[in-house]
Structures are given as C-alpha cells and as structure tokens.
Coordinates of C-alpha atoms and ligand atoms in Angstrom, one line a residue:
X19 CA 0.0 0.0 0.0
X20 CA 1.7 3.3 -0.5
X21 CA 2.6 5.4 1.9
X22 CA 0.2 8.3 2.8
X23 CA 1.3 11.9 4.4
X24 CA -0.7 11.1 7.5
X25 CA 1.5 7.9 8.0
X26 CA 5.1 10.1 7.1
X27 CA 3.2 12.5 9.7
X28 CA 2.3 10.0 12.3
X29 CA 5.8 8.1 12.0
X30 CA 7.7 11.2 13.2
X31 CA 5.4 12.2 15.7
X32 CA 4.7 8.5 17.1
X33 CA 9.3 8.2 17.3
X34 CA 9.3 11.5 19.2
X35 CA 6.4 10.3 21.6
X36 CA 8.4 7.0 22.1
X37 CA 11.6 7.9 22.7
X38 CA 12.1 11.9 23.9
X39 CA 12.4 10.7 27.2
X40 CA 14.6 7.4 26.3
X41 CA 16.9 7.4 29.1
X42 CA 20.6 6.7 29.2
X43 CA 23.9 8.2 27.7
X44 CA 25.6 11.5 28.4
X45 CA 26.4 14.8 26.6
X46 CA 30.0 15.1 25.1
X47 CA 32.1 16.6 27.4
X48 CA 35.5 16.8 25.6
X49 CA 34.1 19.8 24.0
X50 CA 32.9 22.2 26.3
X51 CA 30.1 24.1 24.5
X52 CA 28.5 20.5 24.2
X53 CA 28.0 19.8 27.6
X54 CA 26.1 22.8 28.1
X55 CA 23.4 22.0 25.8
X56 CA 20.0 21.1 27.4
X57 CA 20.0 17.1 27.8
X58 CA 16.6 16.8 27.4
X59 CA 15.7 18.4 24.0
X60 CA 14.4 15.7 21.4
X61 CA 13.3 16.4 17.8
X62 CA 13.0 14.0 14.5
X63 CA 12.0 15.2 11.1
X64 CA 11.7 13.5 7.9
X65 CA 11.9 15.3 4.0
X66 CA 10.7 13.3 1.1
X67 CA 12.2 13.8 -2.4
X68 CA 8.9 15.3 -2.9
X69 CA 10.1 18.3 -0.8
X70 CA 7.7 17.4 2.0
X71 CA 9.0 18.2 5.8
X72 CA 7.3 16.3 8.7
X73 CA 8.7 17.0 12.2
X74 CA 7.8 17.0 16.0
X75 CA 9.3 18.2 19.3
X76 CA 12.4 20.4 19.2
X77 CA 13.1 19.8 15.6
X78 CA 13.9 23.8 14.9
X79 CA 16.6 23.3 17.6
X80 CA 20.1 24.2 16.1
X81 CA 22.5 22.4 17.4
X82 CA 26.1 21.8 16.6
X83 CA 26.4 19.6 12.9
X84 CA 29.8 18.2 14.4
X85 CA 30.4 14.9 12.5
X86 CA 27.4 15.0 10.0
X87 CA 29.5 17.9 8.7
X88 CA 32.3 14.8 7.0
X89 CA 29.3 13.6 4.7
X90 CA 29.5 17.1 3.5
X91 CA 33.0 17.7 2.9
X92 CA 33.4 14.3 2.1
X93 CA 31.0 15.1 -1.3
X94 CA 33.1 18.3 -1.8
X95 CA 36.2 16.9 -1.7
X96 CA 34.7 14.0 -4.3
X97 CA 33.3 16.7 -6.6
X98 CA 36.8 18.0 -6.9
X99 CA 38.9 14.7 -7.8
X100 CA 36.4 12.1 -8.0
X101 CA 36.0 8.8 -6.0
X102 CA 38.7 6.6 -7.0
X103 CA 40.7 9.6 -5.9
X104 CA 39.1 9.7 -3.0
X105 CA 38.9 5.6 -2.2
X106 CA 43.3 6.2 -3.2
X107 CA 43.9 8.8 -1.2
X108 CA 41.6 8.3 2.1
X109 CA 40.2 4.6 2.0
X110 CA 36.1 3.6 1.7
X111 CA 36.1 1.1 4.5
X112 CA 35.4 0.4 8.2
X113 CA 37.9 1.6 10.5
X114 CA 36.5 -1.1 13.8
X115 CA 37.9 1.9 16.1
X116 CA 36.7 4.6 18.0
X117 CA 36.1 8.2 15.6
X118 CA 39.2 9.5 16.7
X119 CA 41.6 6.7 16.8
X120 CA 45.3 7.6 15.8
X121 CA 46.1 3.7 16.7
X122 CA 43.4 2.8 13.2
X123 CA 45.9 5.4 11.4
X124 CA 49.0 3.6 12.5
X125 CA 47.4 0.1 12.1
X126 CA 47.4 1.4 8.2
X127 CA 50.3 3.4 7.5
X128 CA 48.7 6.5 7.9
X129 CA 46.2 5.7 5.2
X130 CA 42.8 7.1 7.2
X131 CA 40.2 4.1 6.0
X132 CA 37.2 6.3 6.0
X133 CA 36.7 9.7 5.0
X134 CA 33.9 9.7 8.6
X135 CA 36.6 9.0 11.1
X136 CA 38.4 12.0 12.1
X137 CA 41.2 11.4 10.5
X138 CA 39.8 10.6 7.1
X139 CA 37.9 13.7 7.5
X140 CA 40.9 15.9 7.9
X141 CA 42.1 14.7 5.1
X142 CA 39.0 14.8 3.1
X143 CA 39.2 19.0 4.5
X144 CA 42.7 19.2 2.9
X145 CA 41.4 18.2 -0.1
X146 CA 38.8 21.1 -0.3
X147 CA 39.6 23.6 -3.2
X148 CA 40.8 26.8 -2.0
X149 CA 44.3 28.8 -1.3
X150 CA 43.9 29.7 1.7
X151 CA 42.0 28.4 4.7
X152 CA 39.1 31.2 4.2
X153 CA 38.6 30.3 1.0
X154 CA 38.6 26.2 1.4
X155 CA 36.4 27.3 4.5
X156 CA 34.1 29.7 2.3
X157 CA 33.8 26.4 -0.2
X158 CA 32.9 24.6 2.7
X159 CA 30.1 26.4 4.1
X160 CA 28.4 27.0 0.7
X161 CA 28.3 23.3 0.5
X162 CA 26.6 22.7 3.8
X163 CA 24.2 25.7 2.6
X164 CA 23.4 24.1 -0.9
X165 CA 22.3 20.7 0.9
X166 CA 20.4 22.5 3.8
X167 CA 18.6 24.4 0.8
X168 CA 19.4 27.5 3.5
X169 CA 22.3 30.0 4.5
X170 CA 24.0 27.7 7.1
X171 CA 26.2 30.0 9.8
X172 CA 28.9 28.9 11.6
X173 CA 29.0 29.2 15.7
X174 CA 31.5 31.4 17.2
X175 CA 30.6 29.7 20.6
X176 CA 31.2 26.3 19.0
X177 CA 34.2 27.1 16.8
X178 CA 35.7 29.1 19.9
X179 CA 35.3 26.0 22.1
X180 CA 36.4 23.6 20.0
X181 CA 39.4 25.1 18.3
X182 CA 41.0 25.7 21.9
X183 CA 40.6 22.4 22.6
X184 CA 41.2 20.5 19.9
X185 CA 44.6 19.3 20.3
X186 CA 43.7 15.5 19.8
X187 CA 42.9 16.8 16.1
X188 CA 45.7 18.4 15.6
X189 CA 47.9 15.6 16.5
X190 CA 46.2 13.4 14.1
X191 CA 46.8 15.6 11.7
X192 CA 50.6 16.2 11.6
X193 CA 50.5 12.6 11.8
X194 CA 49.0 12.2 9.1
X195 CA 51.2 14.9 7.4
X196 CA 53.9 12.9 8.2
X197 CA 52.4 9.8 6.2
X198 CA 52.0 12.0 3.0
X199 CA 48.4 11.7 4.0
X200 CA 47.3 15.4 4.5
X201 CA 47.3 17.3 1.1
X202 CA 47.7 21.1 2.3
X203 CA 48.9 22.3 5.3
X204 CA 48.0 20.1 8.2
X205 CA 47.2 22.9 10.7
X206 CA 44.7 24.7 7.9
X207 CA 43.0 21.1 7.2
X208 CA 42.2 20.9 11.0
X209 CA 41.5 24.6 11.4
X210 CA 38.8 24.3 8.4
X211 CA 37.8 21.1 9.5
X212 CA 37.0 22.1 13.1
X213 CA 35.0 25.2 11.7
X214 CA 33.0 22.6 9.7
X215 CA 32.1 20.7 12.8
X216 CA 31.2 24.4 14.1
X217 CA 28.0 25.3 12.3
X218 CA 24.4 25.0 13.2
X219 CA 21.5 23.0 12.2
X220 CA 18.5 21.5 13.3
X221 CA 17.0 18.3 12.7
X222 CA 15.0 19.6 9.9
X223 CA 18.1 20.8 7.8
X224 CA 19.3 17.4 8.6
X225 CA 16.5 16.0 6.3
X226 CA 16.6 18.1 3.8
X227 CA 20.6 17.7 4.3
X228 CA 19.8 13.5 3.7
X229 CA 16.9 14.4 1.2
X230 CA 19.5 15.8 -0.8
X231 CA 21.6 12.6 -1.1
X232 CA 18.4 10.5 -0.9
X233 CA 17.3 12.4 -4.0
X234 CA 20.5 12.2 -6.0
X235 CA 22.0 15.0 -5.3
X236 CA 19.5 17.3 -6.1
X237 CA 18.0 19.2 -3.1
X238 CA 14.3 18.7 -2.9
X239 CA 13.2 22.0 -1.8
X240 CA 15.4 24.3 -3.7
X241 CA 15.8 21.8 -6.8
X242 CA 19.1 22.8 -7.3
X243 CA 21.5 20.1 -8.4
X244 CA 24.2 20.5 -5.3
X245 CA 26.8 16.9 -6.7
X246 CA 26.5 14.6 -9.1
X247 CA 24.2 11.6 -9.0
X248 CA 27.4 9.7 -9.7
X249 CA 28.7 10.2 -6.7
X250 CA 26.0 9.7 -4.2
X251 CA 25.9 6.0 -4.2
X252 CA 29.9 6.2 -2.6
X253 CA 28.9 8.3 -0.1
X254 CA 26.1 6.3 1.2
X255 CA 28.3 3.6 0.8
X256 CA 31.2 5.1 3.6
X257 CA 28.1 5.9 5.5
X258 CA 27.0 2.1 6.1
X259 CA 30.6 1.3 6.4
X260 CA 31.8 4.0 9.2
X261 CA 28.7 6.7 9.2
X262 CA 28.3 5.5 13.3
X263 CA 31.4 4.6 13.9
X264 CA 31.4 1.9 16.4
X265 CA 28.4 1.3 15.9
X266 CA 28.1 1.2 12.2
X267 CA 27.4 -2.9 11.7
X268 CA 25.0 -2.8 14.4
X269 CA 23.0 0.2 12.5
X270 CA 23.2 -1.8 9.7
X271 CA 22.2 -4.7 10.6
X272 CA 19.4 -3.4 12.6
X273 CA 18.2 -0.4 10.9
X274 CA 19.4 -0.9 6.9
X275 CA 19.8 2.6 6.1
X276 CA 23.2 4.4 5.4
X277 CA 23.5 6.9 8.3
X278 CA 26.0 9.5 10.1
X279 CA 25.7 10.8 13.6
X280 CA 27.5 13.8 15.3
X281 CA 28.7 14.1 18.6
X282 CA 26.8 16.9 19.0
X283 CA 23.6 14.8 19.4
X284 CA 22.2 14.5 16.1
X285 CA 21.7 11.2 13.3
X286 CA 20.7 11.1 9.7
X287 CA 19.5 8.5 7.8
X288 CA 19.0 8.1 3.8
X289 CA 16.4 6.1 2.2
X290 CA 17.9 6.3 -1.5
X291 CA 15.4 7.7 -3.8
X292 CA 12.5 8.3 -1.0
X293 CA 13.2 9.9 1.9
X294 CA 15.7 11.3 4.4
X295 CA 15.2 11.1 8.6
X296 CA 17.3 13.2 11.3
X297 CA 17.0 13.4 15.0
X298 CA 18.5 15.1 17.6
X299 CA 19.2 15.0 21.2
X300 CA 22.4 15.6 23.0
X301 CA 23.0 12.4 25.4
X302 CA 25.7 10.1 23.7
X303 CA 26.5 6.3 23.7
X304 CA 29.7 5.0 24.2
X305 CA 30.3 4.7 20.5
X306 CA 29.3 9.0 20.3
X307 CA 26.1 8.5 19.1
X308 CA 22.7 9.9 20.2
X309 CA 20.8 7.6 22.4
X310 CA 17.4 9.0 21.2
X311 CA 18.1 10.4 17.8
X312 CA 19.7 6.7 17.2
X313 CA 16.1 4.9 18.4
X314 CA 13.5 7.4 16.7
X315 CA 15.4 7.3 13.2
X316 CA 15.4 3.4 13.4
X317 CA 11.6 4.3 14.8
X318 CA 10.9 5.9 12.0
X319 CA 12.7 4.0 9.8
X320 CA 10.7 0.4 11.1
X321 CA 7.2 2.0 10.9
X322 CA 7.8 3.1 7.5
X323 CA 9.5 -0.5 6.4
X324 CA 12.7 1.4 4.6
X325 CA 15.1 -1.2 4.9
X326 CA 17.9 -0.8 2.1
X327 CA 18.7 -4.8 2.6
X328 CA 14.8 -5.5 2.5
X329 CA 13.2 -3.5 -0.3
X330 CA 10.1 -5.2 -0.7
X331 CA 9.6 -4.8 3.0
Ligands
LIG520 N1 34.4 18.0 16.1 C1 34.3 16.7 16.7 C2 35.7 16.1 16.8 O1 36.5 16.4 15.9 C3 33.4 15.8 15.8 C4 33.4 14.4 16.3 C5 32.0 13.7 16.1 O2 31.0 14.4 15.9 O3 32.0 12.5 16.1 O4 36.1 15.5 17.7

C-alpha cells in the first residue's frame, strides 16, 4: 500500500512520543560548548524527495552539525577529484575503532580508511579547493548551505570551544602529514575542519541535508543540483561502512539505512530515492552517538518499512 502523508506525519510524531524521554547516555564533554546543551531536548523530522518536511518536538533546535559535517565535505572533496581519488587517497572502508583513533591510522600506514573518522575527515578537509584556509572554509560552508537548501552560519561559541581544545585533532593531523596523507597544510586542514564541525542545524536541515543525497543529489526544496548523482551512491556507501562509527554494523544490521551521527547529538539517515530522517538530542552512547536520535530514526525508519537490505519490506 503506498505510503500516505498522514503515515510520514504520524511516524515522526509517534518516534518522538516514544523515545524523547529514552533514558541513558551522556552529553559530550570533551568539548565544552557541548555539555552545556539542554540534555533533554528531542526532535525528528523527515523530508521526502517530494520536498515534504514532517517534524515533531524540538526539531527547529540548532545544534552543533559536528560529524554529519564529514558527509558534507566528504562530497566536496569527491566533486573536486572524483571517488577513485578519494577511495586512493583516504580509503572507503570500516575503520573497527573509536572516531578518533590515531592507533586505526598507524594500524594502516597512515592511510585514514574512512573519510567519517576523524582522521579521514581531515584529510577529506585538505582536499577542499581553495588557497587559503578562508577560502577552502568559504567552499565549505556553501556546500553545507546548498544541501540545507538554507544560508548555514557557523558558531562562534562552537568554533571558539572547539578550536581551543582540539589538540587530539591536531595531533592526528601532523601525523598524518607525516604519512604523505594530509594534502595542504595540516594545521589549515584541521583549522577548516573544526570550523565545519562548528555550524548550526537542526534536525529539519538534517533532512533536507539527507533528502539531498536520498534524492540524487539534487536538493528537494530548492531543486538545485548540489553533486553529481554519480557520486551519491559512494557516499552512502562510507556511511553504512563508518557513518556510526562503532556502531556502524549494528546500524546496519538493525536499521538498513546508510546513516552518520554527530557528537553533538544529532543522526541522519538516507532512504535512497524516498526519503531522508534526522533526529537530535544531545545524550551520547559509548560509540558518540545519540541515544534517542539513534532509536526514533530506526523508529521511523521500522514503521515506514525502509530497509535498504529489504526493499520489498
Ligand atoms: N568536532 C568533533 C571532533 O572532531 C566531531 C566528532 C564527532 O561528531 O564524532 O572530535
């Protein structure tokens, strides 16, 4: 039977119901805006290819895109030198560590695996067009704009706290500077890459953000092409491989859709050709990803019966 609006509707609202007060996991703390952020805000939303937006709770919340910001760079970067490049240069599988393991980059000779780790991601930032770090930066932002379909703005307070903090970052990538792995200047790939992690969304640019992908590239509210359909299918791809780090295979295996999560409390999901769902709520699992945004996008997900692994479902 197809799928009505009142079912997209009730989906979203019924996840929120269920699981806003799902207890369990913690803010991060490593960056210190982040563990100021309410712990009990909770908001899904869902965009169709159509252009439709469904959402419920604190969905207009703009949080901190932290990690969600890779997918993004990650289709820059591939728009620039194309994915064999990219697969060359970074790697397209599972890393099996934590998001911001140096011992995964060591394990591989400095080759980063994923372009969703950290690591990968720095790299995947140095590979941004652009002579200096403004102008990578500026490439950035328009990106993360074009998906969102909006004028996304970075965070002072975010970018502020992170970059005095992000010395973990920095190390990885000198490191991978060392390795011939970091292709401009290591401290401008981490300085543009922490601003990236530094803007603003909510869970509703998250699904347009995803509705973008989901539609091939083409953002379903604006209906501007924003990357070529070519090149969607190899991002999904690193997203079922490393898009939850950790906790990728168990997403997979339980949920079916390729999906990237953020430490600052928010998870996407992609439903290729139909839809796109994002929550958000700050409390993490050990893996860094969102307790509740995790269980109402598989929520969601289940009632709707978009499985990539089980079409016909
Ligand atoms: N800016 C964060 C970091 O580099 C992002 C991590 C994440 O969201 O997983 O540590």
């Amino acid at each position: 039977m197809p799928i009505s609006d009142e079912d997209l509707r009730n989906a979203v609202t019924g996840a929120h119901a269920r699981h806003k007060d799902d207890p369990g996991g913690k803010n991060a703390d490593y960056i210190p805006y982040l563990a100021s952020v309410p712990s009990h805000l909770c908001g899904v939303a869902l965009a169709t290819t159509g252009g439709q937006v469904f959402k419920a709770g604190d969905a207009d919340y703009q949080f901190a895109i932290e990690s969600i910001s890779k997918v993004f760079t990650l289709a820059l970067a591939m728009e620039a030198h194309g994915p064999d490049a990219l697969r060359e240069k970074i790697g397209a599988a599972a890393t099996g560590m934590p998001f911001n393991s140096v011992m995964a980059i060591e394990l591989h000779q400095g080759k980063p695996l994923s372009p969703l780790v950290n690591a990968g991601a720095i790299a995947a930032a140095s590979l941004v067009p652009g002579d200096t770090a403004d102008a990578m930066w500026a490439n950035i932002l328009d990106c993360q704009s074009r998906f969102a379909g909006r004028r996304i703005a970075l965070s002072d307070a975010v970018n502020t706290s992170e970059q005095t903090t992000n010395f973990h970052n920095r190390g990885i990538a000198w490191l991978l500077y060392s390795y011939g792995r970091c292709f401009s200047d290591p401290m401008r790939a981490c300085d543009v890459y922490t601003r990236q992690c530094s803007t603003l969304v909510s869970a509703v640019d998250l699904a347009v953000m995803g509705a973008t992908l989901a539609n091939g590239g083409v953002n379903p509210l604006t209906k501007e092409r924003v990357i070529q359909a070519a090149n969607v299918p190899h991002i999904l791809a690193d997203m079922v491989m490393e898009g939850l780090y950790t906790g990728s295979g168990r997403w997979a295996y339980t949920v079916g859709l390729p999906g990237k999560s953020g430490v600052g409390g928010g998870v996407m999901a992609v439903a290729p050709g139909i839809l796109a769902i994002a929550a958000f709520s700050p409390p993490l699992d050990d893996a860094g990803n969102s307790v509740r945004a995790q269980a109402a996008v598989a929520d969601v997900a289940r009632t709707l019966g978009y499985n990539l692994f089980a079409p016909a479902a």
